[in-house]
Amino acid sequence: IAARFGISTETLIKANPQLVNPNNIWPGLRLYIPQKPSAFLNGSFPLREGTYQAYTNNYAEARTYAASGAETRSHEGVDIFAAKGTPVYSVLDGTIVNIGWNELGGWRISVKVDGNTQFYYAHLSGYADGMKKGATVKKGQLLGYVGSTGYGPEGTEGKFEPHLHFGVYQISPWKAVDPFAYLKWWQVNSK
């Protein structure tokens, strides 16, 4: 299977931790085949191995919380569940372009990683020292900690399970980009 998709067997096994024994497969088994994303190949996963739960692609799922009431909106990232206080690291080098409270995202940080892309880390319980707008961050640098903040006025927390909401945004024109392929690539290829 790995050869058919042009990846190593080790990469295929690492991308499918649900397999107890990778020598045993059966009809109907669902495997995740890592696909090489078009950019940001040298990024690193925002959480350390063993500190988070298995995650799925929940990008574009419907969400009902909104400041104005129960309107439906599209989820603009991928949620990675982890214990409150789990360290969150920068995926790539960049510059903090936004930090602070956001009604939907709670305590969040946006890091501009190139001329047209921002990475968004949301629902944090707190920030690492030195995090401020305009600060330069390095790949693998501690940004903050997993939390359950957001969905209300400043300080609201506990309306959902602690997790990192990770988003990718194209700046011009502004639009959300599905981060799942990037996350799976970084998860398998981070060192």
Short mmCIF file of N, CA, C and O in Angstrom, two decimals, residues 2 30 67 77 81 138:
data_model
loop_
_atom_site.label_atom_id
_atom_site.label_comp_id
_atom_site.label_asym_id
_atom_site.label_seq_id
_atom_site.Cartn_x
_atom_site.Cartn_y
_atom_site.Cartn_z
N ALA A 2 1.91 1.24 0.84
CA ALA A 2 2.80 2.40 0.92
C ALA A 2 3.45 2.66 -0.44
O ALA A 2 3.48 3.80 -0.91
N ARG A 30 -10.07 1.17 7.31
CA ARG A 30 -9.82 2.52 6.82
C ARG A 30 -8.43 2.94 7.24
O ARG A 30 -8.11 2.96 8.42
N ALA A 67 -21.93 35.13 18.42
CA ALA A 67 -22.22 36.25 19.31
C ALA A 67 -23.67 36.72 19.19
O ALA A 67 -24.30 37.10 20.16
N GLY A 77 -11.05 25.36 11.21
CA GLY A 77 -9.79 24.75 11.64
C GLY A 77 -9.99 23.30 11.99
O GLY A 77 -11.03 22.70 11.69
N PHE A 81 -7.66 17.53 20.65
CA PHE A 81 -7.96 17.48 22.08
C PHE A 81 -6.74 17.03 22.88
O PHE A 81 -6.02 16.11 22.50
N LYS A 138 10.16 31.23 16.65
CA LYS A 138 10.88 30.21 15.89
C LYS A 138 10.09 28.91 15.87
O LYS A 138 9.32 28.62 16.80
#
